[in-house]
XYZ file of C-alpha atoms in Angstrom:
711
model
C 13.859 -17.082 -30.649
C 13.691 -17.163 -34.569
C 12.032 -14.379 -36.470
C 9.101 -16.483 -37.586
C 8.440 -17.907 -34.288
C 8.619 -14.539 -32.742
C 6.118 -12.945 -35.429
C 3.709 -15.772 -34.676
C 3.766 -15.344 -30.984
C 3.766 -11.519 -31.400
C 0.545 -11.730 -33.584
C -1.032 -14.164 -31.024
C -0.262 -11.970 -27.927
C -1.288 -8.795 -29.731
C -4.694 -10.403 -30.585
C -4.930 -11.324 -26.726
C -4.322 -7.527 -26.021
C -7.011 -6.513 -28.521
C -4.590 -4.983 -30.950
C -3.812 -5.769 -34.619
C -0.262 -5.429 -35.723
C -1.327 -2.407 -37.923
C -2.642 -0.735 -34.755
C 0.517 -1.258 -32.896
C 2.663 0.246 -35.866
C 0.596 3.390 -35.717
C 2.481 4.450 -32.676
C 5.595 4.670 -34.580
C 6.895 2.382 -37.314
C 10.451 3.353 -36.654
C 10.272 1.342 -33.275
C 9.560 -1.811 -35.179
C 12.833 -3.432 -36.148
C 14.017 -6.750 -37.672
C 15.716 -9.130 -35.255
C 19.118 -8.869 -37.134
C 20.832 -6.646 -34.784
C 24.264 -6.270 -33.226
C 25.360 -8.275 -30.452
C 25.238 -6.633 -26.884
C 22.590 -4.108 -27.403
C 21.047 -1.999 -24.694
C 17.355 -1.805 -24.873
C 14.993 0.433 -22.584
C 11.304 1.000 -22.274
C 10.337 4.025 -20.169
C 6.691 4.797 -19.272
C 5.558 7.852 -17.429
C 2.044 9.307 -16.933
C 0.906 12.552 -15.319
C -2.381 13.133 -16.783
C -5.030 10.651 -15.990
C -8.664 10.537 -17.203
C -10.070 9.674 -13.763
C -7.626 10.330 -11.205
C -5.934 13.545 -10.090
C -2.989 14.551 -12.071
C 0.532 13.540 -10.965
C 3.496 16.129 -11.402
C 6.756 14.277 -11.800
C 6.305 11.159 -13.953
C 7.363 12.956 -17.146
C 10.454 14.265 -15.338
C 11.231 10.580 -14.253
C 11.294 9.386 -17.932
C 13.610 12.257 -18.779
C 16.016 11.536 -15.769
C 16.131 7.961 -16.763
C 16.666 8.655 -20.465
C 19.589 11.105 -19.888
C 21.116 8.736 -17.541
C 20.842 5.654 -19.787
C 22.309 7.693 -22.739
C 25.160 9.614 -20.976
C 26.099 7.341 -18.266
C 25.163 3.863 -19.405
C 25.835 4.235 -23.148
C 22.431 3.393 -24.436
C 21.674 4.532 -28.064
C 18.928 6.946 -28.171
C 17.195 4.996 -30.828
C 17.118 2.059 -28.532
C 15.108 3.808 -25.884
C 11.374 3.723 -26.392
C 9.251 6.072 -24.332
C 5.435 5.996 -23.782
C 4.078 9.004 -21.947
C 0.590 10.354 -21.312
C -1.888 9.178 -23.968
C 0.510 6.841 -25.394
C 0.913 4.953 -22.159
C -2.333 2.800 -22.551
C -2.342 -0.783 -21.240
C -2.316 -2.212 -24.763
C 0.529 -0.075 -26.019
C 2.719 -0.724 -22.839
C 2.313 -4.540 -23.041
C 2.720 -4.515 -26.958
C 5.808 -2.277 -26.614
C 7.398 -4.719 -24.144
C 6.734 -7.621 -26.473
C 8.085 -5.780 -29.610
C 10.774 -3.416 -28.414
C 12.194 -5.624 -25.573
C 11.177 -9.483 -25.963
C 11.401 -9.184 -29.776
C 14.900 -7.700 -29.854
C 16.752 -8.801 -26.812
C 19.168 -11.637 -27.133
C 21.425 -13.491 -24.620
C 23.999 -10.905 -23.189
C 21.991 -7.925 -24.109
C 21.000 -5.296 -21.374
C 17.225 -4.577 -20.882
C 16.002 -1.797 -18.816
C 12.213 -1.026 -17.973
C 10.854 2.018 -15.910
C 7.276 2.888 -14.844
C 6.189 6.002 -13.056
C 2.527 6.598 -12.474
C -0.315 5.229 -10.293
C -0.397 2.006 -8.593
C -3.615 0.436 -7.081
C -5.213 -2.839 -6.046
C -7.655 -4.966 -8.021
C -9.713 -8.063 -7.628
C -9.586 -10.975 -9.931
C -12.513 -12.769 -8.234
C -14.630 -12.770 -5.096
C -12.403 -14.009 -2.418
C -9.957 -11.484 -0.474
C -7.030 -13.336 -1.399
C -7.651 -12.548 -5.116
C -6.668 -8.801 -4.587
C -3.505 -8.081 -6.609
C -1.244 -5.187 -7.062
C -1.584 -3.360 -10.563
C -0.011 -0.495 -12.452
C -2.454 2.072 -13.713
C -2.086 3.000 -17.335
C -3.645 6.139 -18.864
C -6.655 4.356 -20.110
C -7.364 3.331 -16.394
C -11.082 2.604 -16.920
C -13.096 0.844 -19.796
C -14.889 3.671 -21.761
C -17.932 1.700 -22.158
C -18.239 0.215 -18.737
C -16.064 2.001 -16.042
C -16.634 -0.744 -13.430
C -13.745 -2.539 -15.382
C -10.030 -1.470 -14.528
C -7.855 -1.530 -17.472
C -4.797 -2.161 -15.340
C -1.565 -4.021 -15.814
C -1.051 -6.696 -13.145
C 2.426 -6.492 -11.309
C 2.470 -10.327 -11.873
C 2.045 -9.645 -15.490
C 5.113 -7.362 -15.702
C 7.331 -9.847 -13.706
C 6.182 -12.678 -16.235
C 7.219 -10.376 -19.075
C 10.530 -9.774 -17.597
C 11.204 -13.440 -17.088
C 10.154 -14.073 -20.768
C 13.395 -12.222 -21.879
C 16.137 -14.019 -23.673
C 18.782 -12.235 -21.471
C 19.495 -12.152 -17.817
C 20.855 -8.588 -17.852
C 17.600 -7.094 -16.895
C 16.759 -4.258 -14.558
C 13.273 -2.675 -13.797
C 12.328 0.311 -11.678
C 8.892 0.803 -10.560
C 8.128 4.348 -8.983
C 4.722 3.594 -7.768
C 2.788 2.191 -4.769
C -0.476 0.131 -4.331
C -2.076 0.565 -0.880
C -4.180 3.430 0.149
C -2.778 5.872 2.851
C -3.912 5.061 6.302
C -2.633 8.130 8.101
C -3.518 11.805 8.053
C -1.483 13.923 5.703
C -1.143 17.729 5.061
C -2.854 18.923 1.952
C -1.028 19.331 -1.397
C 1.312 16.167 -1.181
C 1.306 13.937 -4.187
C 1.520 10.185 -3.673
C 1.334 7.666 -6.479
C -1.297 5.325 -5.016
C -4.859 5.302 -6.202
C -7.428 4.051 -3.624
C -8.611 0.597 -4.295
C -12.204 0.395 -5.417
C -14.295 -2.518 -4.206
C -16.449 -2.340 -7.573
C -13.649 -2.362 -9.975
C -12.871 -5.530 -11.701
C -10.037 -6.234 -14.125
C -10.664 -6.391 -17.849
C -10.944 -9.623 -19.234
C -8.162 -9.146 -21.929
C -5.555 -8.643 -19.094
C -6.660 -11.765 -17.473
C -6.391 -13.696 -20.812
C -2.923 -12.024 -21.246
C -1.676 -12.987 -17.977
C -2.896 -16.705 -18.519
C -1.060 -16.766 -21.896
C 2.096 -15.657 -20.197
C 1.840 -18.262 -17.472
C 1.631 -20.982 -20.263
C 4.928 -19.941 -21.727
C 6.700 -19.088 -18.318
C 10.113 -20.457 -17.981
C 10.008 -20.203 -14.229
C 13.356 -18.721 -14.035
C 13.842 -15.258 -12.014
C 15.638 -12.782 -14.325
C 17.063 -9.450 -13.586
C 16.475 -6.999 -10.781
C 13.360 -5.134 -9.971
C 13.714 -2.063 -7.668
C 10.460 -0.969 -6.009
C 9.871 2.587 -4.655
C 8.603 1.212 -1.319
C 9.638 -1.667 1.052
C 6.210 -2.282 2.798
C 2.436 -1.937 1.900
C 2.166 0.969 4.422
C 4.836 3.262 2.487
C 3.562 5.575 -0.255
C 5.581 6.305 -3.441
C 5.840 10.167 -3.126
C 6.676 12.910 -5.417
C 9.336 15.548 -4.749
C 8.630 19.357 -5.391
C 11.737 21.487 -5.781
C 12.016 24.917 -7.305
C 11.394 24.437 -11.083
C 11.237 20.672 -10.656
C 8.769 17.988 -9.882
C 9.916 14.417 -9.808
C 9.312 10.899 -8.297
C 11.136 11.021 -4.987
C 12.710 7.460 -5.536
C 13.483 8.071 -9.180
C 15.444 11.311 -8.498
C 17.322 9.743 -5.380
C 18.150 6.779 -7.524
C 19.519 8.482 -10.759
C 21.226 11.240 -8.712
C 23.445 8.595 -7.142
C 23.966 6.605 -10.259
C 25.402 9.733 -12.036
C 28.129 10.082 -9.292
C 28.774 6.324 -8.498
C 31.320 3.747 -9.893
C 30.429 0.363 -11.360
C 31.398 -1.734 -8.217
C 28.342 -0.656 -6.399
C 26.098 -3.280 -5.012
C 22.405 -3.014 -5.074
C 22.379 -2.657 -1.509
C 24.585 0.419 -1.401
C 22.479 1.830 -4.258
C 19.170 1.444 -2.171
C 20.918 2.727 0.993
C 21.998 5.893 -0.825
C 18.547 6.472 -2.289
C 16.896 5.795 1.033
C 19.405 8.179 2.814
C 18.609 10.949 0.374
C 14.857 10.397 0.665
C 15.234 10.456 4.451
C 17.151 13.726 4.464
C 14.159 15.244 2.263
C 11.853 14.235 5.175
C 10.445 10.884 4.049
C 10.350 7.419 5.589
C 9.802 5.910 2.220
C 12.461 3.247 1.777
C 13.067 1.343 -1.612
C 13.545 -2.295 -1.764
C 14.589 -4.998 -4.316
C 12.119 -7.623 -5.265
C 14.109 -10.763 -5.678
C 13.446 -14.276 -4.428
C 16.740 -16.244 -4.750
C 19.587 -13.699 -4.406
C 21.453 -12.084 -1.647
C 21.115 -8.396 -1.999
C 24.425 -7.683 -0.133
C 26.263 -9.293 -2.946
C 24.328 -8.296 -5.929
C 26.209 -5.986 -8.251
C 24.467 -3.477 -10.629
C 23.744 -5.062 -14.055
C 27.002 -5.895 -15.715
C 28.224 -3.522 -18.331
C 25.704 -0.742 -17.257
C 28.420 1.786 -16.773
C 30.494 3.043 -19.742
C 33.154 4.790 -17.605
C 34.325 4.927 -14.054
C 34.311 8.677 -13.674
C 30.829 9.760 -12.831
C 29.754 13.322 -12.974
C 27.233 15.921 -11.675
C 25.859 16.528 -15.020
C 26.290 16.385 -18.879
C 26.542 18.961 -21.754
C 23.371 18.647 -23.776
C 23.841 21.587 -26.321
C 26.767 23.799 -27.471
C 25.727 27.226 -28.608
C 27.140 28.817 -31.894
C 29.820 30.900 -29.826
C 31.340 27.603 -28.897
C 31.825 28.880 -25.260
C 28.127 28.762 -23.918
C 26.832 25.303 -23.221
C 23.576 23.839 -21.809
C 23.726 21.360 -18.931
C 21.518 18.707 -17.385
C 22.493 18.617 -13.723
C 20.965 15.446 -12.389
C 23.943 14.313 -10.362
C 23.614 16.950 -7.585
C 21.915 15.970 -4.397
C 18.530 17.518 -4.177
C 19.139 19.504 -1.087
C 22.215 21.031 -2.737
C 20.473 21.677 -6.105
C 17.828 23.763 -4.365
C 20.528 26.244 -3.086
C 23.207 25.873 -5.860
C 24.611 29.254 -6.473
C 25.371 30.959 -9.604
C 29.089 31.122 -10.663
C 29.628 27.562 -9.270
C 32.266 25.828 -11.348
C 32.536 22.438 -13.218
C 35.334 20.815 -15.070
C 35.091 18.626 -18.200
C 37.635 17.043 -20.573
C 41.281 17.217 -19.198
C 41.293 20.715 -17.649
C 38.524 22.761 -18.946
C 36.408 24.729 -16.796
C 32.956 26.278 -17.072
C 30.943 28.589 -14.752
C 27.392 28.118 -13.957
C 25.379 31.259 -15.424
C 21.666 30.196 -14.977
C 19.580 27.392 -13.865
C 16.055 26.354 -13.866
C 15.279 22.967 -12.258
C 17.860 20.466 -13.650
C 18.512 22.578 -16.781
C 21.380 25.125 -16.621
C 23.480 27.232 -18.773
C 27.381 27.375 -18.196
C 30.099 29.335 -20.031
C 33.576 28.081 -20.587
C 36.186 30.406 -18.913
C 39.660 29.088 -19.950
C 39.297 30.361 -23.594
C 42.922 29.283 -24.417
C 42.092 25.643 -24.290
C 42.219 23.767 -27.686
C 39.757 21.201 -26.655
C 36.319 21.928 -27.642
C 33.275 20.715 -25.551
C 31.385 17.781 -26.775
C 27.590 17.022 -26.380
C 27.396 14.168 -24.176
C 30.578 14.993 -22.089
C 30.090 14.655 -18.416
C 30.945 17.632 -16.036
C 32.254 17.307 -12.516
C 31.772 19.718 -9.820
C 34.901 21.763 -8.759
C 33.614 24.834 -6.914
C 30.340 24.859 -4.945
C 28.901 28.274 -4.283
C 26.152 28.610 -1.437
C 24.333 31.720 -0.420
C 24.735 32.837 3.071
C 21.078 33.780 3.546
C 19.782 30.378 3.488
C 16.631 30.129 5.564
C 13.557 27.781 6.256
C 10.328 27.927 4.492
C 7.294 26.844 6.307
C 4.176 25.842 4.434
C 0.897 26.619 6.305
C -1.572 23.694 5.515
C -4.523 24.887 3.551
C -6.564 22.383 5.492
C -6.446 24.616 8.426
C -9.369 27.114 8.906
C -8.756 30.669 7.617
C -8.210 32.198 11.033
C -5.847 29.442 12.011
C -3.709 30.212 8.821
C -3.778 34.010 9.477
C -2.525 33.552 13.040
C 0.220 31.043 11.904
C 1.480 33.369 9.248
C 1.574 36.368 11.626
C 3.434 34.319 14.355
C 6.067 32.857 11.879
C 6.458 36.373 10.381
C 8.226 37.429 13.557
C 10.997 35.003 13.219
C 14.378 35.647 11.617
C 15.415 33.597 8.508
C 12.098 32.066 8.117
C 9.248 32.544 5.469
C 5.921 30.968 4.867
C 3.903 29.880 2.002
C 0.611 27.902 1.465
C 1.050 24.128 0.941
C 1.228 23.264 -2.812
C 2.270 26.853 -3.920
C 6.186 26.665 -3.630
C 8.690 24.367 -2.399
C 9.053 24.150 1.294
C 11.202 22.597 4.160
C 8.423 21.962 6.531
C 4.742 22.076 6.849
C 2.808 23.517 9.891
C -0.565 21.591 10.278
C -2.774 19.447 12.608
C -1.722 16.108 13.889
C -5.130 14.837 12.714
C -8.215 16.459 11.377
C -10.258 15.961 14.572
C -8.565 18.141 16.989
C -6.435 21.433 17.257
C -3.154 19.736 18.182
C -0.629 21.352 15.988
C 2.856 20.085 14.931
C 5.545 20.410 12.167
C 5.536 17.792 9.455
C 8.421 17.409 6.863
C 7.863 18.540 3.241
C 6.786 14.932 2.593
C 4.272 14.691 5.349
C 6.116 12.859 8.175
C 5.616 14.036 11.619
C 8.781 15.811 13.076
C 9.553 14.142 16.523
C 8.800 16.312 19.781
C 6.832 19.011 17.749
C 3.335 17.848 18.782
C 1.409 20.019 21.226
C -1.590 19.684 23.555
C -5.050 19.576 22.249
C -7.001 22.858 21.973
C -3.670 24.734 21.796
C -3.816 28.212 20.334
C -1.934 28.615 17.077
C 0.317 31.510 18.182
C 1.219 29.404 21.334
C 2.044 26.382 19.128
C 4.384 28.567 17.038
C 6.080 29.951 20.115
C 6.507 26.342 21.346
C 8.232 25.479 18.171
C 10.744 28.220 18.161
C 13.415 26.519 19.945
C 13.248 23.642 17.477
C 13.765 25.760 14.402
C 17.598 26.407 14.835
C 18.078 22.636 15.057
C 16.327 22.139 11.556
C 17.830 25.156 9.964
C 21.378 24.007 11.208
C 20.703 20.573 9.678
C 19.739 22.102 6.429
C 23.055 23.954 6.413
C 25.436 21.161 6.970
C 23.546 19.040 4.567
C 24.508 21.499 1.843
C 28.157 20.340 2.377
C 27.449 16.748 1.425
C 29.993 15.774 -1.457
C 30.810 12.182 -1.243
C 30.505 11.870 -5.023
C 32.414 15.005 -6.043
C 34.977 15.578 -3.322
C 38.841 15.393 -4.483
C 39.973 14.957 -0.736
C 40.794 11.148 -0.313
C 39.386 9.958 2.878
C 37.567 6.959 4.203
C 35.274 6.938 7.062
C 33.806 3.827 8.970
C 30.914 3.714 11.521
C 31.392 0.762 13.849
C 29.514 -0.746 16.722
C 31.955 -1.616 19.503
C 31.440 -4.980 21.358
C 33.637 -7.136 23.570
C 34.897 -9.165 20.661
C 35.803 -6.617 17.810
C 34.141 -3.703 16.203
C 31.377 -4.418 13.767
C 31.193 -2.276 10.749
C 27.831 -0.598 10.020
C 28.757 1.611 7.168
C 31.980 2.372 5.389
C 32.179 5.427 2.883
C 35.022 6.730 0.785
C 35.033 9.766 -1.373
C 34.491 8.439 -4.963
C 36.538 10.777 -7.005
C 39.565 11.376 -4.804
C 42.638 11.148 -7.203
C 45.121 9.551 -4.698
C 42.929 6.940 -3.107
C 43.250 3.352 -4.273
C 40.426 0.953 -4.000
C 37.199 2.896 -3.674
C 35.289 1.012 -0.761
C 31.758 1.264 0.246
C 30.267 -1.230 2.715
C 27.101 -1.797 4.559
C 26.399 -4.499 7.206
C 22.764 -4.817 7.975
C 21.273 -8.075 9.173
C 17.829 -6.721 8.944
C 18.118 -6.339 5.080
C 16.431 -2.870 4.908
C 17.765 -0.191 2.885
C 18.705 2.015 6.009
C 20.904 0.011 8.503
C 19.470 -0.574 11.996
C 21.327 -0.261 15.244
C 20.026 -1.320 18.641
C 19.361 1.245 21.292
C 22.175 1.253 23.817
C 25.015 0.227 21.267
C 28.426 1.690 21.730
C 29.676 3.333 18.569
C 32.883 4.818 17.034
C 34.035 6.292 13.729
C 37.267 5.056 12.118
C 38.768 7.772 9.923
C 41.472 7.268 7.523
C 43.366 9.949 5.638
C 44.202 8.759 2.238
C 45.512 11.989 0.942
C 48.977 13.427 1.027
C 47.906 16.287 3.261
C 46.925 16.613 6.900
C 43.160 16.875 7.296
C 40.764 18.074 10.232
C 37.839 16.418 11.400
C 34.344 17.556 12.638
C 30.983 15.649 13.287
C 27.554 17.179 13.534
C 24.133 15.361 13.314
C 20.651 14.785 14.421
C 19.743 12.054 17.064
C 16.615 10.046 17.190
C 14.597 12.919 18.622
C 15.811 15.447 15.795
C 17.948 17.272 18.147
C 21.244 18.568 17.024
C 24.369 17.048 18.362
C 28.099 17.495 17.796
C 31.445 15.830 18.476
C 33.288 17.732 21.225
C 37.105 17.325 21.016
C 37.840 18.134 24.639
C 41.506 18.208 25.483
C 42.874 18.728 29.062
C 45.928 21.069 29.320
C 47.781 22.312 32.373
C 48.327 26.020 32.340
C 51.446 27.414 34.239
C 50.386 28.653 37.585
C 46.894 27.140 37.561
C 46.104 24.575 40.288
C 43.377 23.102 38.309
C 43.132 21.598 34.660
C 41.538 23.589 32.025
C 39.329 21.901 29.472
C 39.814 23.135 25.864
C 38.309 22.252 22.424
C 41.177 21.458 20.203
C 41.393 20.602 16.550
C 41.522 16.858 15.652
C 44.253 16.490 12.914
C 44.873 13.348 10.880
C 48.231 13.014 9.257
C 48.616 11.642 5.699
C 48.187 7.855 5.823
C 47.025 7.857 9.394
C 43.875 6.101 10.753
C 42.126 7.391 14.139
C 39.109 6.190 16.104
C 36.841 8.640 17.568
C 36.030 9.066 20.399
C 39.602 7.898 21.080
C 40.236 8.442 24.772
C 39.542 5.043 26.427
C 37.825 6.762 29.528
C 35.146 8.429 27.436
C 35.044 6.050 24.500
C 31.645 4.537 25.253
C 29.467 6.559 23.048
C 26.106 4.875 23.802
C 23.257 5.458 21.379
C 20.193 6.553 23.399
C 16.663 7.150 22.356
C 13.662 5.708 20.695
C 13.168 3.912 17.513
C 13.715 6.574 14.954
C 16.366 7.866 12.491
C 19.683 9.231 13.221
C 21.893 11.294 10.738
C 25.582 12.163 11.302
C 27.616 14.374 8.969
C 31.232 13.714 9.073
C 33.096 16.628 7.719
C 36.997 16.803 6.988
C 38.833 19.814 5.779
C 42.482 20.710 4.857
C 42.262 23.621 7.247
C 41.359 23.763 10.965
C 37.913 24.238 12.041
C 38.825 27.265 13.963
C 35.449 29.149 13.765
C 33.551 26.017 14.558
C 35.462 25.192 17.682
C 34.915 28.811 18.865
C 31.179 28.401 18.375
C 31.081 25.082 20.191
C 33.237 26.533 23.143
C 31.155 29.634 23.265
C 28.740 27.891 25.643
C 29.964 27.363 29.408
C 29.393 23.612 29.833
C 29.693 22.192 33.314
C 32.460 19.727 33.824
C 30.039 16.821 34.150
C 28.508 17.573 30.691
C 31.841 17.699 28.932
C 31.291 14.384 26.797
C 32.615 13.703 23.413
C 29.189 13.414 21.821
C 26.724 15.820 23.291
C 23.705 18.197 22.420
C 24.233 21.488 20.519
C 22.875 24.582 22.524
C 23.709 26.740 19.583
C 23.338 24.635 16.331
C 22.715 27.378 13.989
C 25.879 29.405 15.116
C 27.879 26.184 14.780
C 26.568 25.252 11.261
C 27.386 28.865 10.106
C 30.777 28.667 11.568
C 31.364 25.399 9.821
C 30.574 26.827 6.381
C 32.757 29.667 7.123
C 35.792 27.344 8.060
C 35.128 25.492 4.659
C 35.110 28.714 2.984
C 38.376 29.726 4.574
C 39.989 26.271 3.569
C 38.995 26.817 -0.166
C 40.384 30.251 -0.759
C 39.087 30.028 -4.375
C 39.346 32.954 -6.773
C 36.213 33.198 -8.667
C 34.294 35.791 -10.902
C 31.937 36.710 -7.992
C 32.213 40.430 -7.167
C 32.179 39.913 -3.523
C 32.970 36.739 -1.427
C 31.161 38.104 1.576
C 27.820 37.324 -0.102
C 28.424 33.569 -0.485
C 30.280 30.568 0.768
C 32.717 29.332 -1.831
C 33.898 25.828 -1.365
C 36.531 24.001 -3.452
C 36.096 20.124 -3.827
C 39.803 19.742 -3.402
C 39.699 20.931 0.217
C 36.645 19.364 1.850
C 34.865 16.008 2.108
C 31.431 15.652 3.644
C 30.158 12.121 4.272
C 26.518 11.330 5.372
C 25.692 8.432 7.788
C 22.043 7.623 8.348
C 20.755 4.816 10.466
C 17.812 3.842 12.323
C 17.770 3.106 16.040
C 15.670 0.071 17.113
């Protein structure tokens, strides 16, 4: 579009919005640029609103903007001057739409890359009197008309899609971390969701209706770009994640965390799976989705030219202090469950062989010190850092939040009952980060249960009506070791940072040939060739589905030059801990009967094995109800000696010696697993006593997560 034509159109549309050009320029004239710009630019508009005039405050929208900005600059090569952010009072309806027209539509040319992000409330609004005239809308900071608050000053989702279609480039990506429909189920107090209830009295302001009609007149009808949504169906809510020193959009954090570590060949489907898997491990059923009409999600790649390199990282150097050895870091590439428990003195590498040690951390921001002082290479701002040594505390426990919706006597009894349990602490909802919430199943009766930190009911934790609080806590005691064990083995997750070259494939076995469900390979392994990731999901959802009764197996390939050992732990569809038991039968001299033993599974360099591998017991059938399953496949360069001892410490009857079975002592097994990985690493660090921490070297272990839904 020629400059004169654009300025004419800009003036017309600004008038429709109710803004003069002078008013728009008051936001910051340095954002208003001529159209004579270099070819192949990367432009972004990021919007985040925490403080609303009429709605409860949100907590993570500004963090979302920071997460996206750091990612775009340090991972995708955007220039800081080409990223426009509108936050808090700047993020009015008029300014957001005018910024889109000026900063994006007015500058983007064919071949340019355009990125848009919104974090804030969503809602539903009527355009007329008929039910079918209710539309999804984004809620800007000036959500209601100051003179007459029956009018909603919203941005219709349809308006945004038309703006995206109006761009002169097809290299477009948008992320909407919001949701629109009112919650329909009971939730514990203190949870933040990005949905504002629909008000039947609210009507859309006329200026937005006029702007929509103007865009429809100029609509090309061509779908452009990719729009990633925080939810996949109207019943799901866009939730906020609360970690120590950090509040963020659950979807934005999961999305950006994976993009820090991944490589350019990722499809959108792989991206959405990893985001959904991360969200599930944090206790949410929220699944993101791709809004598209005429494209196959299984084949759609991320926007071309988004990535500037193939390396990836767990963070970036943001500042270098005067001594040249102390640096500030932004660690957005660490999985959230790992970040919460990431120990000081963990190590990162940058450049060719430089190493720095983590000295302090608050949320995503940390300080590190370079320890190989003889290096001639100086650190650079914007340089990616990659994890090399992970330190985890040995005293990790569970934190249970007592729902403040409960009566005072209920809260007192619950706190007293939980206080008697080891490795468990209690807080009130909303005060501190938590693992689970103790609350009522609904507000109308005294039926207690455990919920995830994001409000999802934990299977098999609901009690009877009129159950006493202390009885409910005692009933939950056998469940808690399963939950703590899962927390511990999730801390080993390192698909992005592992240097041990392995590939693991989950297959459904049928009478014809195995069907691949998921296939993961360590992303940063030095010896592996083509890095393969694959999902086959006919249902099209972010998390793959597997029918009840399916026979399954894992195909494990050792791509490294060292022997590796295999272990599998997980949660079944009832949230009960399971493990892979490598039973071997040996004949001891003088014995008349065979003696079952647990024996390490070793995979030679270049070898591929399937597990379970014995034909007589290979029918691993998925039982259960329609819920999520989660498996953690862990590989190490050293035997799982302690883990097998823990697995074998229970006297299992011969009839129960199956390759996949329930764990009777899940916490002991999880602790033994971490100890084995600690022994495999044998890293010399600056810690004064290795007895206080687990020290894990990324060269010596790989831990890949497989999450799926049983249907």
